[in-house]
Amino acid sequence: MGKGKTRYTCQNCGFTSIRWLGQCSDCGKWNSMQEEAVKTTLKSAPGNIAKVCPISDIAREEDYRIPSTLRELDRVLGGGIVPGSLILVGGDPGIGKSTLLLQVAAGLARGAPVLYVSGEESPAQISMRGQRVGALSNNLKVLASRDLMGIEQAVEEVKPKLLVIDSIQTMVHPDISSLPGSVSQIREVGAFFLEIGKDNELPVFLVGHVTKEGQLAGPKLLEHLVDCVLYFEGDQHYSFRIIRCVKNRFGSVNEIGVFQMEEAGLVEVPNPSEIFIAERPRGAPGSAVLTSVEGSRPLLVEVQALVSPTSFGQPQRMSSGVDRRRVSMLLAVLEKKAGMQLGFHDVYVNVAGGLTLSEPAADLSILTAIASSFTSKALPEDVALCGEVGLTGEIRGVPHLGERINEAEKMGFKKFYLPLVARGKVREQGIKLVYVESIGELLNLLF
Ligand code: TYD
Ligand code: MG
């Protein structure tokens, strides 16, 4: 190793430079360059040279997956845990990452040894949580350590079928001079576990904290390295927790799994529609239900709106769970195309249950909830709607209508409003389908 050789690494984006820079020339962040010792590159041993071969000659492996014992998690992973895969689980502090992984570890420990490594909690704390979630098992081995060499030894000793690292930000690579959690540490620690996993066919879950901006701390480079990236989301004030997959080398992305945090840990919610519309007010203006599709999963969701005359100053426009700009656009369409004078009204829009809706298919329900509150007329309680609203007030097609309709029917809805362009493309079923072309037509039919 060159004596005293150092380089400067941006702690925000991982950019490296041989000189110190006040501002990173890659991501533009100020004061983010930190000096670190350079690691020598390894020369590959003579026997280690990889061979080139035609793709058709490669022996295919069976698509073997280990059930995680939580069906909602298996669904997100695309059918279970792939041996040797590296899975990153991100999420806000306190959302339940450690709880989830301890439950998975305990589930798998029923059949084989599992190693749970924590750099954040003491064995006593882990055991207390274990007791709460019913995870006390002889096969579940716990190691409170931050030292990679110790973990490597423990893996050799325990020969686990699953390794959990809680969290990557606390682990320390001995060759790296910078602090745990820094970009270089995370990069090397990530690469280390990738190697351990691939060498031993051992699936590894890595817990990662997210920054204030909602990004995984230790930037994108970690996401490039791992096979799957899962985000554990939820509102602190609600017990619902959603696992979302944003990268998956072995399955589809954007799949979600739904859990509820209870006294004894996370409980799966196999039928989320039921809970998200459970507290829906009946016969009250300002509420509309849509079937949102998350990944391939239809989910009934209630959108609420409150429109009231502005009593002072600027009209307020607030929304939670939907994009405020989308709401502004829908308000403009309502004013211009349906003649609703909303300019002197405060408008509040909320998605029940702390969910976030990002798909345009929610437009119709947002608009209807606003119109319903404005006119003080409630929608019939067995009505659901889906459709995108265009700037001329036209109602545009949305994907997955068949699944959306099925879900609404399954949950006892009797009428479904959908875009006219879908006529002939969806199967007529028990639920009554009402095709609408414009918001004028829709509002006439509804109110
Ligand atoms: P935790 O798994 O420690 O979160 P993270 O690892 O993402 O930081 O979860 C902490 C929260 O979960 C804590 O606020 C308490 C709550 N909790 C329960 O409600 N029930 C339980 O059985 C457990 C273990 C935790
Ligand atoms: Mg934790």
Coordinates of C-alpha atoms and ligand atoms in Angstrom, one line a residue:
M1 CA 0.0 0.0 0.0
G2 CA 1.4 3.4 -1.0
K3 CA 2.5 5.0 2.2
G4 CA 0.1 7.7 3.5
K5 CA -1.9 7.8 0.2
T6 CA -5.3 9.4 0.7
R7 CA -8.2 10.5 -1.3
Y8 CA -11.2 12.7 -0.7
T9 CA -14.7 11.2 -0.8
C10 CA -17.9 13.1 -0.9
Q11 CA -20.1 12.0 2.0
N12 CA -23.2 12.8 0.0
C13 CA -22.7 11.1 -3.3
G14 CA -19.6 9.0 -3.1
F15 CA -17.6 11.0 -5.6
T16 CA -13.9 10.8 -5.1
S17 CA -11.1 13.2 -5.9
I18 CA -7.4 13.3 -5.2
R19 CA -7.6 16.9 -4.1
W20 CA -9.8 18.4 -1.4
L21 CA -12.7 20.4 -2.8
G22 CA -14.9 22.9 -0.9
Q23 CA -17.8 21.8 -3.1
C24 CA -18.3 18.4 -4.6
S25 CA -18.0 18.8 -8.3
D26 CA -20.5 15.9 -8.8
C27 CA -23.5 16.6 -6.6
G28 CA -22.7 20.2 -5.7
K29 CA -22.8 19.8 -1.9
W30 CA -20.6 22.0 0.1
N31 CA -18.1 20.8 2.7
S32 CA -18.9 17.2 2.0
M33 CA -15.4 16.0 1.0
Q34 CA -13.6 13.9 3.7
E35 CA -10.1 12.6 3.6
E36 CA -9.7 8.8 3.6
A37 CA -6.9 6.4 3.3
V38 CA -6.7 4.7 -0.1
K39 CA -7.2 0.9 -0.2
T40 CA -4.9 -1.0 -2.5
T41 CA -6.6 -2.9 -5.2
L42 CA -6.5 -6.7 -5.1
K43 CA -4.8 -8.7 -7.8
S44 CA -6.9 -11.7 -8.7
A45 CA -5.1 -15.0 -8.0
P46 CA -4.2 -17.0 -11.2
G47 CA -6.8 -19.7 -10.6
N48 CA -9.5 -17.1 -10.1
I49 CA -9.9 -15.8 -13.6
A50 CA -13.5 -15.9 -14.8
K51 CA -14.4 -17.8 -18.0
V52 CA -16.5 -16.5 -20.8
C53 CA -19.2 -18.9 -22.1
P54 CA -22.3 -18.8 -24.3
I55 CA -25.5 -17.9 -22.3
S56 CA -27.2 -21.0 -23.6
D57 CA -24.6 -23.3 -22.1
I58 CA -25.0 -22.0 -18.5
A59 CA -26.6 -24.5 -16.2
R60 CA -29.8 -22.8 -15.0
E61 CA -30.5 -22.9 -11.3
E62 CA -33.9 -23.8 -10.0
D63 CA -35.8 -20.7 -8.9
Y64 CA -35.6 -21.8 -5.3
R65 CA -36.9 -19.5 -2.6
I66 CA -37.0 -19.7 1.1
P67 CA -40.4 -18.8 2.6
S68 CA -39.8 -15.9 5.0
T69 CA -42.8 -17.2 7.1
L70 CA -44.5 -13.9 6.5
R71 CA -46.7 -14.1 3.5
E72 CA -46.9 -10.4 3.0
L73 CA -43.1 -10.2 2.9
D74 CA -42.9 -13.1 0.5
R75 CA -45.3 -11.3 -1.8
V76 CA -43.1 -8.3 -1.9
L77 CA -39.9 -10.3 -2.5
G78 CA -41.6 -12.1 -5.4
G79 CA -42.3 -15.4 -3.7
G80 CA -39.7 -15.7 -1.0
I81 CA -36.1 -15.1 -0.2
V82 CA -33.6 -16.1 -2.8
P83 CA -30.6 -17.8 -1.3
G84 CA -27.5 -15.7 -1.5
S85 CA -29.4 -12.5 -2.1
L86 CA -28.6 -9.2 -0.4
I87 CA -31.8 -7.4 0.7
L88 CA -31.7 -3.8 2.0
V89 CA -34.6 -2.8 4.2
G90 CA -34.9 1.0 4.6
G91 CA -37.2 3.1 6.7
D92 CA -37.6 5.8 9.3
P93 CA -36.4 5.1 12.9
G94 CA -39.0 3.4 15.0
I95 CA -41.1 2.3 12.0
G96 CA -40.5 -1.4 12.9
K97 CA -37.5 -2.6 10.8
S98 CA -35.9 -4.5 13.7
T99 CA -39.2 -5.9 14.8
L100 CA -39.9 -7.2 11.3
L101 CA -36.5 -8.8 10.8
L102 CA -36.5 -10.4 14.3
Q103 CA -39.9 -11.9 13.4
V104 CA -38.5 -13.2 10.1
A105 CA -35.4 -14.5 11.9
A106 CA -37.5 -16.3 14.5
G107 CA -39.8 -17.8 11.8
L108 CA -36.8 -19.2 9.9
A109 CA -35.1 -20.3 13.1
R110 CA -37.9 -22.9 13.5
G111 CA -36.1 -24.9 10.8
A112 CA -32.4 -23.9 10.8
P113 CA -30.0 -21.6 12.6
V114 CA -30.3 -17.9 12.0
L115 CA -27.8 -15.2 13.0
Y116 CA -29.1 -11.8 14.0
V117 CA -26.4 -9.2 14.4
S118 CA -27.2 -5.9 16.0
G119 CA -24.9 -2.9 16.2
E120 CA -27.5 -0.8 17.9
E121 CA -29.0 -2.8 20.7
S122 CA -27.6 -5.0 23.5
P123 CA -28.4 -8.7 23.6
A124 CA -30.7 -8.0 26.6
Q125 CA -32.7 -5.4 24.6
I126 CA -33.0 -7.8 21.7
S127 CA -34.1 -10.6 23.9
M128 CA -36.8 -8.3 25.4
R129 CA -38.2 -7.6 22.0
G130 CA -37.9 -11.2 21.2
Q131 CA -40.0 -12.1 24.1
R132 CA -42.7 -9.6 23.0
V133 CA -42.9 -11.0 19.5
G134 CA -42.5 -14.6 20.5
A135 CA -39.1 -15.1 19.0
L136 CA -37.3 -16.9 21.7
S137 CA -35.7 -20.0 20.1
N138 CA -32.6 -21.9 20.5
N139 CA -31.8 -21.7 16.8
L140 CA -31.9 -17.9 16.8
K141 CA -28.4 -16.7 17.6
V142 CA -27.8 -13.2 18.6
L143 CA -24.6 -11.2 18.2
A144 CA -24.3 -7.6 19.4
S145 CA -21.3 -6.4 17.5
R146 CA -20.1 -3.8 15.0
D147 CA -17.0 -5.6 13.9
L148 CA -17.0 -7.3 10.6
M149 CA -14.3 -9.8 11.4
G150 CA -16.3 -11.0 14.4
I151 CA -19.4 -11.3 12.3
E152 CA -17.5 -13.3 9.7
Q153 CA -16.3 -15.7 12.4
A154 CA -19.8 -16.0 13.8
V155 CA -21.1 -16.9 10.4
E156 CA -18.5 -19.7 10.1
E157 CA -19.4 -20.9 13.5
V158 CA -23.2 -20.8 13.4
K159 CA -23.5 -21.6 9.7
P160 CA -26.8 -19.8 9.6
K161 CA -29.5 -20.1 6.9
L162 CA -30.2 -16.3 7.2
L163 CA -28.1 -13.4 8.3
V164 CA -29.6 -10.1 9.6
I165 CA -27.5 -7.0 10.0
D166 CA -29.1 -4.3 12.0
S167 CA -28.0 -1.7 10.8
I168 CA -25.4 -1.2 8.0
Q169 CA -24.7 2.3 9.4
T170 CA -23.3 0.9 12.6
M171 CA -20.9 -1.6 11.0
V172 CA -17.2 -0.9 10.9
H173 CA -14.8 -2.1 8.2
P174 CA -11.3 -2.3 9.8
D175 CA -9.6 -1.1 6.6
I176 CA -11.5 2.1 6.3
S177 CA -10.4 5.1 8.3
S178 CA -13.6 7.0 8.2
L179 CA -16.4 6.9 10.7
P180 CA -19.2 4.2 10.6
G181 CA -22.0 5.4 8.4
S182 CA -19.8 7.3 6.1
V183 CA -20.0 6.7 2.4
S184 CA -16.8 4.7 2.2
Q185 CA -17.7 2.6 5.2
I186 CA -21.1 1.8 3.8
R187 CA -19.7 0.9 0.4
E188 CA -17.1 -1.5 1.9
V189 CA -19.4 -3.0 4.4
G190 CA -22.0 -3.5 1.7
A191 CA -19.5 -5.2 -0.5
F192 CA -18.3 -7.3 2.4
F193 CA -21.8 -8.7 3.1
L194 CA -22.4 -9.2 -0.6
E195 CA -19.4 -11.5 -0.7
I196 CA -20.3 -13.4 2.5
G197 CA -23.8 -13.9 1.1
K198 CA -22.7 -15.1 -2.3
D199 CA -19.9 -17.3 -1.0
N200 CA -22.2 -19.1 1.5
E201 CA -25.4 -19.0 -0.5
L202 CA -26.6 -17.1 2.5
P203 CA -29.4 -14.6 2.2
V204 CA -28.6 -11.3 4.1
F205 CA -31.0 -8.7 5.2
L206 CA -29.3 -5.3 5.8
V207 CA -31.2 -2.6 7.7
G208 CA -30.6 0.9 6.5
H209 CA -31.7 4.2 8.0
V210 CA -33.1 6.9 5.9
T211 CA -32.2 10.5 6.0
K212 CA -34.5 13.4 6.6
E213 CA -35.1 13.6 2.9
G214 CA -36.4 10.0 2.9
Q215 CA -33.4 8.6 1.1
L216 CA -31.4 5.7 2.3
A217 CA -28.5 7.1 4.2
G218 CA -25.3 6.1 2.4
P219 CA -26.4 7.1 -1.0
K220 CA -27.5 5.3 -4.1
L221 CA -24.3 3.2 -4.3
L222 CA -25.7 0.9 -1.8
E223 CA -28.9 0.5 -3.7
H224 CA -26.9 -0.5 -6.8
L225 CA -25.0 -3.1 -4.9
V226 CA -27.8 -5.0 -3.4
D227 CA -30.3 -7.4 -5.1
C228 CA -33.5 -6.0 -3.5
V229 CA -34.4 -2.7 -1.9
L230 CA -37.4 -2.6 0.4
Y231 CA -38.8 0.4 2.0
F232 CA -40.8 0.1 5.2
E233 CA -43.2 2.9 5.4
G234 CA -46.0 4.1 7.5
D235 CA -47.3 7.0 9.5
Q236 CA -46.1 7.1 13.1
H237 CA -49.7 8.0 14.1
Y238 CA -51.2 4.9 12.5
S239 CA -50.5 1.3 13.1
F240 CA -50.4 0.4 9.4
R241 CA -47.1 -0.4 7.9
I242 CA -46.4 -0.9 4.2
I243 CA -43.4 -2.7 2.8
R244 CA -42.7 -1.5 -0.7
C245 CA -40.2 -3.0 -3.1
V246 CA -38.3 -0.5 -5.3
K247 CA -35.7 -2.8 -6.7
N248 CA -35.8 -6.5 -7.2
R249 CA -33.5 -8.6 -9.3
F250 CA -35.7 -11.6 -8.8
G251 CA -39.2 -10.3 -9.2
S252 CA -41.4 -7.4 -9.9
V253 CA -41.1 -4.1 -8.2
N254 CA -43.7 -1.9 -6.7
E255 CA -45.3 -4.8 -5.0
I256 CA -46.5 -4.0 -1.5
G257 CA -47.1 -5.9 1.7
V258 CA -49.3 -4.6 4.5
F259 CA -48.8 -5.0 8.2
Q260 CA -50.2 -3.7 11.4
M261 CA -48.0 -2.9 14.4
E262 CA -49.6 -4.5 17.5
E263 CA -48.7 -5.3 21.0
A264 CA -46.9 -8.5 20.0
G265 CA -45.1 -7.2 16.9
L266 CA -46.2 -6.9 13.3
V267 CA -49.3 -8.7 12.2
E268 CA -50.0 -9.3 8.5
V269 CA -53.0 -7.7 6.9
P270 CA -54.2 -10.1 4.2
N271 CA -57.1 -7.9 3.2
P272 CA -56.1 -4.3 3.5
S273 CA -59.1 -2.9 1.7
E274 CA -61.2 -3.8 4.6
I275 CA -59.2 -1.8 7.1
F276 CA -58.6 1.3 4.9
I277 CA -62.3 1.9 4.5
A278 CA -63.4 0.6 7.8
E279 CA -64.0 3.9 9.5
R280 CA -65.6 5.5 6.5
P281 CA -68.5 7.8 7.5
R282 CA -71.8 6.8 5.9
G283 CA -73.9 9.5 4.3
A284 CA -71.5 12.3 5.0
P285 CA -70.5 14.7 2.3
G286 CA -66.8 15.0 1.3
S287 CA -65.9 11.3 1.1
A288 CA -65.3 9.2 -2.0
V289 CA -63.8 5.8 -2.4
L290 CA -61.5 4.6 -5.2
T291 CA -59.6 1.4 -5.9
S292 CA -56.0 2.3 -6.0
V293 CA -53.5 -0.2 -7.4
E294 CA -50.2 -0.6 -5.7
G295 CA -48.0 -2.9 -7.7
S296 CA -50.5 -5.6 -8.7
R297 CA -52.6 -5.2 -5.7
P298 CA -55.9 -3.4 -5.7
L299 CA -56.7 -1.5 -2.5
L300 CA -59.9 0.4 -1.6
V301 CA -59.0 3.8 -0.2
E302 CA -61.1 6.6 1.0
V303 CA -60.4 10.2 0.0
Q304 CA -61.9 13.0 2.1
A305 CA -62.3 16.6 1.3
L306 CA -63.5 19.6 3.3
V307 CA -64.5 22.8 1.5
S308 CA -65.4 25.8 3.6
P309 CA -65.7 29.5 2.9
T310 CA -62.5 31.4 3.6
S311 CA -63.0 33.7 6.5
F312 CA -59.7 35.5 6.4
G313 CA -57.0 36.3 3.9
Q314 CA -55.8 33.8 1.3
P315 CA -57.8 30.6 0.7
Q316 CA -56.0 27.7 2.2
R317 CA -55.2 24.6 0.1
M318 CA -54.0 21.7 2.2
S319 CA -53.5 18.1 1.3
S320 CA -52.1 15.1 2.9
G321 CA -51.6 11.9 1.0
V322 CA -52.1 13.5 -2.4
D323 CA -50.0 16.0 -4.3
R324 CA -51.1 19.5 -3.7
R325 CA -50.4 20.6 -7.2
R326 CA -52.7 17.8 -8.5
V327 CA -55.4 19.1 -6.1
S328 CA -54.9 22.7 -7.5
M329 CA -55.3 21.4 -11.0
L330 CA -58.5 19.6 -10.1
L331 CA -59.9 22.7 -8.4
A332 CA -59.2 24.7 -11.5
V333 CA -61.0 22.1 -13.6
L334 CA -64.0 22.1 -11.3
E335 CA -64.2 25.9 -11.5
K336 CA -63.9 26.1 -15.2
K337 CA -65.8 23.0 -16.3
A338 CA -68.3 22.6 -13.6
G339 CA -68.8 26.2 -12.6
M340 CA -68.0 25.6 -8.9
Q341 CA -66.7 28.9 -7.5
L342 CA -64.0 27.6 -5.2
G343 CA -61.8 30.7 -5.3
F344 CA -63.1 31.9 -1.9
H345 CA -63.1 28.6 -0.2
D346 CA -60.5 26.7 1.9
V347 CA -60.0 23.2 0.6
Y348 CA -58.5 20.4 2.6
V349 CA -57.9 17.0 1.1
N350 CA -56.9 13.9 3.1
V351 CA -56.4 10.2 2.3
A352 CA -57.7 8.1 5.2
G353 CA -55.3 5.7 7.0
G354 CA -52.2 7.7 6.3
L355 CA -51.8 6.3 2.8
T356 CA -50.2 8.2 -0.1
L357 CA -51.8 8.1 -3.5
S358 CA -49.6 9.0 -6.4
E359 CA -51.4 7.6 -9.4
P360 CA -53.6 9.8 -11.6
A361 CA -56.4 7.2 -11.3
A362 CA -57.2 8.9 -7.9
D363 CA -58.2 12.1 -9.7
L364 CA -61.8 11.2 -10.0
S365 CA -62.3 10.4 -6.4
I366 CA -60.4 13.5 -5.2
L367 CA -62.5 15.7 -7.5
T368 CA -65.7 14.0 -6.4
A369 CA -64.9 14.3 -2.7
I370 CA -64.3 18.1 -3.2
A371 CA -67.5 18.5 -5.2
S372 CA -69.4 16.5 -2.6
S373 CA -68.2 18.7 0.2
F374 CA -68.8 21.9 -1.8
T375 CA -72.4 20.9 -2.6
S376 CA -72.9 19.3 0.9
K377 CA -74.3 16.2 -0.9
A378 CA -73.0 12.8 0.1
L379 CA -72.3 10.1 -2.3
P380 CA -74.2 6.8 -2.0
E381 CA -72.1 4.6 0.2
D382 CA -71.8 1.8 -2.2
V383 CA -70.1 3.8 -5.0
A384 CA -66.5 3.7 -6.0
L385 CA -64.8 5.6 -8.8
C386 CA -61.6 5.5 -10.8
G387 CA -60.2 7.7 -13.6
E388 CA -57.8 10.3 -14.5
V389 CA -59.1 13.9 -15.1
G390 CA -57.7 15.9 -18.0
L391 CA -57.5 19.6 -18.3
T392 CA -60.6 19.9 -20.4
G393 CA -62.6 18.0 -17.9
E394 CA -62.4 14.8 -19.8
I395 CA -62.1 11.5 -17.9
R396 CA -59.2 9.4 -19.2
G397 CA -58.5 5.7 -19.0
V398 CA -56.4 4.1 -16.3
P399 CA -54.7 0.7 -16.1
H400 CA -55.8 -2.4 -14.2
L401 CA -59.5 -1.6 -14.3
G402 CA -60.5 -5.2 -14.2
E403 CA -58.8 -5.7 -10.9
R404 CA -60.1 -2.5 -9.5
I405 CA -63.6 -3.4 -10.3
N406 CA -63.2 -6.9 -8.9
E407 CA -61.9 -5.6 -5.6
A408 CA -64.8 -3.1 -5.3
E409 CA -67.3 -5.8 -5.9
K410 CA -65.6 -8.1 -3.5
M411 CA -65.9 -5.5 -0.8
G412 CA -69.6 -5.1 -1.4
F413 CA -69.7 -2.0 -3.6
K414 CA -72.7 -1.8 -6.0
K415 CA -71.7 0.8 -8.5
F416 CA -68.4 1.7 -10.2
Y417 CA -67.8 4.9 -12.2
L418 CA -65.1 4.5 -14.8
P419 CA -63.8 6.2 -18.0
L420 CA -65.9 5.8 -21.1
V421 CA -62.8 4.6 -23.1
A422 CA -62.9 1.4 -21.0
R423 CA -66.3 0.3 -22.5
G424 CA -66.0 -3.1 -24.0
K425 CA -62.6 -3.6 -22.4
V426 CA -63.8 -4.8 -19.0
R427 CA -66.0 -7.8 -18.2
E428 CA -69.5 -6.9 -17.0
Q429 CA -70.0 -8.4 -13.6
G430 CA -72.4 -8.2 -10.7
I431 CA -71.4 -4.6 -9.9
K432 CA -73.0 -1.9 -12.0
L433 CA -70.5 -0.2 -14.3
V434 CA -71.2 3.5 -15.1
Y435 CA -69.1 4.8 -18.0
V436 CA -68.5 8.6 -17.9
E437 CA -66.8 10.8 -20.4
S438 CA -66.5 14.1 -18.7
I439 CA -66.7 15.5 -15.2
G440 CA -69.8 17.5 -16.1
E441 CA -71.6 14.2 -16.9
L442 CA -70.3 12.6 -13.7
L443 CA -71.3 15.4 -11.4
N444 CA -74.8 15.4 -13.1
L445 CA -75.2 11.8 -12.4
L446 CA -73.9 12.0 -8.9
F447 CA -75.4 15.1 -7.5
Ligands
TYD1 P1 -38.4 -1.0 15.9 O1 -38.5 -2.4 15.3 O2 -37.4 -0.9 17.0 O3 -38.1 0.1 14.8 P2 -36.8 0.4 13.9 O4 -35.9 -0.8 14.0 O5 -37.3 0.6 12.5 O6 -36.2 1.6 14.4 O7 -39.9 -0.7 16.3 C1 -40.0 0.2 17.3 C2 -41.5 0.6 17.5 O8 -42.4 -0.4 17.4 C3 -41.6 1.1 18.9 O9 -42.1 2.4 18.8 C4 -42.5 0.2 19.6 C5 -43.2 -0.5 18.5 N1 -43.5 -1.9 18.9 C6 -44.8 -2.4 19.1 O10 -45.7 -1.6 19.0 N2 -45.0 -3.7 19.4 C7 -44.0 -4.6 19.5 O11 -44.2 -5.8 19.7 C8 -42.7 -4.1 19.2 C9 -41.5 -5.0 19.3 C10 -42.4 -2.8 18.9
MG2 MG -34.0 -0.9 14.9

